[in-house]
PDB file of C-alpha atoms in Angstrom:
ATOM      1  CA  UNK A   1      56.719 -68.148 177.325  1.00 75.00           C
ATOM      2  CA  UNK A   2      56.625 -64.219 175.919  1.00 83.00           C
ATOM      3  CA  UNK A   3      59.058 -63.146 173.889  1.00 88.00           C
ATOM      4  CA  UNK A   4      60.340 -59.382 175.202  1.00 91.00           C
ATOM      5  CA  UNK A   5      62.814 -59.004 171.999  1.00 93.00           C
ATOM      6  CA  UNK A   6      63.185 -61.283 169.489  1.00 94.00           C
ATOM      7  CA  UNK A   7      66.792 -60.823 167.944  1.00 96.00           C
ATOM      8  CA  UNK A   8      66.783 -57.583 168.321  1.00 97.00           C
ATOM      9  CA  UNK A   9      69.884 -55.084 166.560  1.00 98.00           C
ATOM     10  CA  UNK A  10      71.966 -53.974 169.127  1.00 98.00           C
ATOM     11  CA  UNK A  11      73.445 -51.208 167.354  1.00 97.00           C
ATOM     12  CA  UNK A  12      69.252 -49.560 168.244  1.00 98.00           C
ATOM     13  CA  UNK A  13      68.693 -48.704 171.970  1.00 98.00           C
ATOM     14  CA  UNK A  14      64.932 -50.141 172.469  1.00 97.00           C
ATOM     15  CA  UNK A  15      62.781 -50.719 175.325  1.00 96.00           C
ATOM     16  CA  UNK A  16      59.967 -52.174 176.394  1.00 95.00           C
ATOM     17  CA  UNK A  17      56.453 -51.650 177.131  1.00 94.00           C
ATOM     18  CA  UNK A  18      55.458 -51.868 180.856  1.00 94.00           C
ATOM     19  CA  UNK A  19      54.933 -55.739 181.229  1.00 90.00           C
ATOM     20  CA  UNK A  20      52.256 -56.803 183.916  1.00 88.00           C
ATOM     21  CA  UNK A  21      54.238 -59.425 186.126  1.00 83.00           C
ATOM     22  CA  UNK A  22      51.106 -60.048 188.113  1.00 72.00           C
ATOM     23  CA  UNK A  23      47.656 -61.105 187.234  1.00 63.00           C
ATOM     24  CA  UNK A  24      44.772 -62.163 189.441  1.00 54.00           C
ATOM     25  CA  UNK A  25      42.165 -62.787 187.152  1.00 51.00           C
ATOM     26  CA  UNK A  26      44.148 -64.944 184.584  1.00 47.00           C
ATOM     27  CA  UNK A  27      42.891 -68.175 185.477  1.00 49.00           C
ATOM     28  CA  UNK A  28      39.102 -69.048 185.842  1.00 51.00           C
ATOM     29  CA  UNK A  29      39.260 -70.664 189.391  1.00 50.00           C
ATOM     30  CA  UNK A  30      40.036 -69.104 192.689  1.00 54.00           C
ATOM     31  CA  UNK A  31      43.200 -68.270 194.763  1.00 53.00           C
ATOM     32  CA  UNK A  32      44.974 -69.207 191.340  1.00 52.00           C
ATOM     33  CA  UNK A  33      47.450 -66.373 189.578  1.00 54.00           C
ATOM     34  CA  UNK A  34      49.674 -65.675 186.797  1.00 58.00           C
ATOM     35  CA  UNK A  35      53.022 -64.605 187.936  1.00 66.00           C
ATOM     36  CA  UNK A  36      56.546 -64.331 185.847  1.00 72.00           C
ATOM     37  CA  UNK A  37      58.377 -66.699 187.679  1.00 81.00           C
ATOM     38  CA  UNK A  38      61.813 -65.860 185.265  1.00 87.00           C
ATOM     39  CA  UNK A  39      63.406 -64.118 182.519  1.00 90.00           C
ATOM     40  CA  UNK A  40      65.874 -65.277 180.075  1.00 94.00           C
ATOM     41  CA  UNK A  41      68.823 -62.888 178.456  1.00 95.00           C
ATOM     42  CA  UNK A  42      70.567 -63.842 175.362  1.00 96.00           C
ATOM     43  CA  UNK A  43      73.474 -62.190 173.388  1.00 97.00           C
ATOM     44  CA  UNK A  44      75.311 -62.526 170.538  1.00 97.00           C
ATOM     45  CA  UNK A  45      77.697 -61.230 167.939  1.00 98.00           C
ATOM     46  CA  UNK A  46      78.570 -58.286 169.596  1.00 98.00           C
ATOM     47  CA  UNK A  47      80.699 -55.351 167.970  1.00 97.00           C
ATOM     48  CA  UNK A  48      81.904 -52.598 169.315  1.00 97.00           C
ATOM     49  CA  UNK A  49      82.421 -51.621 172.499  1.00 96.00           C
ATOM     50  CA  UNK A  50      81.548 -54.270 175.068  1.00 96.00           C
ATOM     51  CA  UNK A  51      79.576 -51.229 177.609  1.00 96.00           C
ATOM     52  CA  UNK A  52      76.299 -51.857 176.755  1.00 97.00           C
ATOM     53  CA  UNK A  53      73.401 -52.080 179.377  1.00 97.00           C
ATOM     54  CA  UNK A  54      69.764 -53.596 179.980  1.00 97.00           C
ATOM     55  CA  UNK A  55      68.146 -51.516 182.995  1.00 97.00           C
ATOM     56  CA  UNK A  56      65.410 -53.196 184.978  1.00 94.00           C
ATOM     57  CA  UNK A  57      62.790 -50.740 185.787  1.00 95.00           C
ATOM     58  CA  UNK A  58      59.905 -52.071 188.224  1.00 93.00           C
ATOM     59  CA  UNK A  59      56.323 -50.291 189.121  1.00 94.00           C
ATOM     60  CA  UNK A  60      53.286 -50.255 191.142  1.00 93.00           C
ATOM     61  CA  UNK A  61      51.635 -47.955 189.011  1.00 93.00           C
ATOM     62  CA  UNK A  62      53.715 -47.209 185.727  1.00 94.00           C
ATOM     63  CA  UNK A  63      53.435 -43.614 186.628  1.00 94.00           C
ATOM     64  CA  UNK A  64      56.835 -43.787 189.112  1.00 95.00           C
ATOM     65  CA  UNK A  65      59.159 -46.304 188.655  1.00 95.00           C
ATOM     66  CA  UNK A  66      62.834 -47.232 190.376  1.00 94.00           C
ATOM     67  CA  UNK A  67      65.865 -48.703 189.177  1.00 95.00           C
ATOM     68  CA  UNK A  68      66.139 -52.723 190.013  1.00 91.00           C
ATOM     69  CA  UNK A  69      69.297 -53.718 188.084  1.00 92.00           C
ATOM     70  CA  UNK A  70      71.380 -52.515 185.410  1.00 96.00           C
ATOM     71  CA  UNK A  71      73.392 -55.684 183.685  1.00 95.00           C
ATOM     72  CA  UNK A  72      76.435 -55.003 181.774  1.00 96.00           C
ATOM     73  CA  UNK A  73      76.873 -56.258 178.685  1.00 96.00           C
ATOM     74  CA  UNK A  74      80.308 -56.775 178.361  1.00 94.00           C
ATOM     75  CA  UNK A  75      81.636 -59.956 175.910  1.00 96.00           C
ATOM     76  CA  UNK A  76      80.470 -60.585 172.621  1.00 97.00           C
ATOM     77  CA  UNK A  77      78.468 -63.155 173.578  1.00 96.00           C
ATOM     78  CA  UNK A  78      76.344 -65.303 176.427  1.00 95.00           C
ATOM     79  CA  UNK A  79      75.169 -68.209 174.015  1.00 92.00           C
ATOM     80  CA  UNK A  80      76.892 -71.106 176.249  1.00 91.00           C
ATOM     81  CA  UNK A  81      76.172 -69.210 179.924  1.00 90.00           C
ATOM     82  CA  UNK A  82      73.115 -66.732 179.111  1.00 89.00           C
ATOM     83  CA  UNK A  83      71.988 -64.940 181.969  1.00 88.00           C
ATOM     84  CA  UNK A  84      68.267 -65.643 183.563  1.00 87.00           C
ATOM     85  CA  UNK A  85      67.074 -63.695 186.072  1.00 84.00           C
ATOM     86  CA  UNK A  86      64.987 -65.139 188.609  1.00 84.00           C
ATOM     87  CA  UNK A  87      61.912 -63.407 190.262  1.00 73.00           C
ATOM     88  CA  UNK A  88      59.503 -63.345 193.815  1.00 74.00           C
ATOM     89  CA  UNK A  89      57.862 -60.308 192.432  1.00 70.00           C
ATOM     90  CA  UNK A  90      56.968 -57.515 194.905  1.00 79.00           C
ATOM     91  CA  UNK A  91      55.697 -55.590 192.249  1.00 85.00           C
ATOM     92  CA  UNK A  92      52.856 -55.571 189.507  1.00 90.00           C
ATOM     93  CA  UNK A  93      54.560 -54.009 186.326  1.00 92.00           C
ATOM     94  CA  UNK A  94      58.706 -54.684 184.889  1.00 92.00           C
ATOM     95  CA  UNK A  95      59.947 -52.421 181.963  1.00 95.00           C
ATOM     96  CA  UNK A  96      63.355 -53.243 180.279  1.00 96.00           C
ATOM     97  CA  UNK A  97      65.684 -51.179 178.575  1.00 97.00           C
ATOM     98  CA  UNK A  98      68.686 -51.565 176.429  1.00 98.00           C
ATOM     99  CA  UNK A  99      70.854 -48.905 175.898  1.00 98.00           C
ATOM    100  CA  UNK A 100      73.696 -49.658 173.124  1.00 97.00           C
ATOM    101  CA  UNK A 101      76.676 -47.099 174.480  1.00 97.00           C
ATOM    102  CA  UNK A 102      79.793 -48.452 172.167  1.00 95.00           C
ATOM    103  CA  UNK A 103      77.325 -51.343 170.773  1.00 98.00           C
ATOM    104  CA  UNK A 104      77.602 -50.955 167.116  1.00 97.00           C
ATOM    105  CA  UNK A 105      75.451 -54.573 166.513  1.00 98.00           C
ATOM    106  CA  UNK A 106      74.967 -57.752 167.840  1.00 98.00           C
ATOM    107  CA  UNK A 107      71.469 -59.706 168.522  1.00 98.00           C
ATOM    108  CA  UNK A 108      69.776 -59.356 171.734  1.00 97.00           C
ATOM    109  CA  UNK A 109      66.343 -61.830 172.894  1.00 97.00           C
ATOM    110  CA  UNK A 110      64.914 -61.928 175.967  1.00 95.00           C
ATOM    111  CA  UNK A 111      62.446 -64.292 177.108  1.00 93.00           C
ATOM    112  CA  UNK A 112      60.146 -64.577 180.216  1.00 89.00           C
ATOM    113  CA  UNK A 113      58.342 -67.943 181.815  1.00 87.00           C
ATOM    114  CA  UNK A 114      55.260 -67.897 183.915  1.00 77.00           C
ATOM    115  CA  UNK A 115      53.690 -70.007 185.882  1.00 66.00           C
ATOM    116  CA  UNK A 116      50.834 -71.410 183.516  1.00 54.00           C
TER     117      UNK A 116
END
């Protein structure tokens, strides 16, 4: 598992570095791959204004990217239902942002699984 954020403050807007979903050469025998297979959203303690946002970004290249998702974050908290994200990646890189809007604090962690 990778941690993305780790209890992050959600009264900062943050994002991510590009994140490699797909990697051929990760194990030492043939045909064989890494590949995210899922990532994990978790909020809590929210204050302020429940209109905050995570944007998925996705890449072939990091130099142009497009828009996969934008997820509303709109309770104070996901703890008992958090949100996980599912993936049969067409693409090689994922960048996520967070941006706070009427966010004032709050933790945010995000987690991803692969396949190894």
């Amino acid at each position: 598992m990778l941690e993305i954020l780790r209890e992050h403050n959600m009264g900062q807007e943050t994002e991510s570095d590009w994140i490699m979903i797909e990697k051929d050469d990760f194990f030492d025998f043939e045909k064989k791959e890494q590949r995210t297979k899922s990532i994990q959203i978790l909020w809590d303690n929210v204050i302020g204004e429940f209109n905050g946002e995570l944007i998925f970004l996705l890449s072939n290249d990091m130099e142009f990217s497009t828009i996969s998702k934008v997820m509303k974050i709109n309770s104070s908290s996901n703890k008992n239902d958090a949100d996980l994200l599912v993936f049969y990646p067409c693409f090689k890189y994922l960048k996520i942002q967070y941006k706070k809007n009427g966010i004032t604090d709050g933790i945010l962690t995000i987690n991803m699984s692969n396949n190894y």
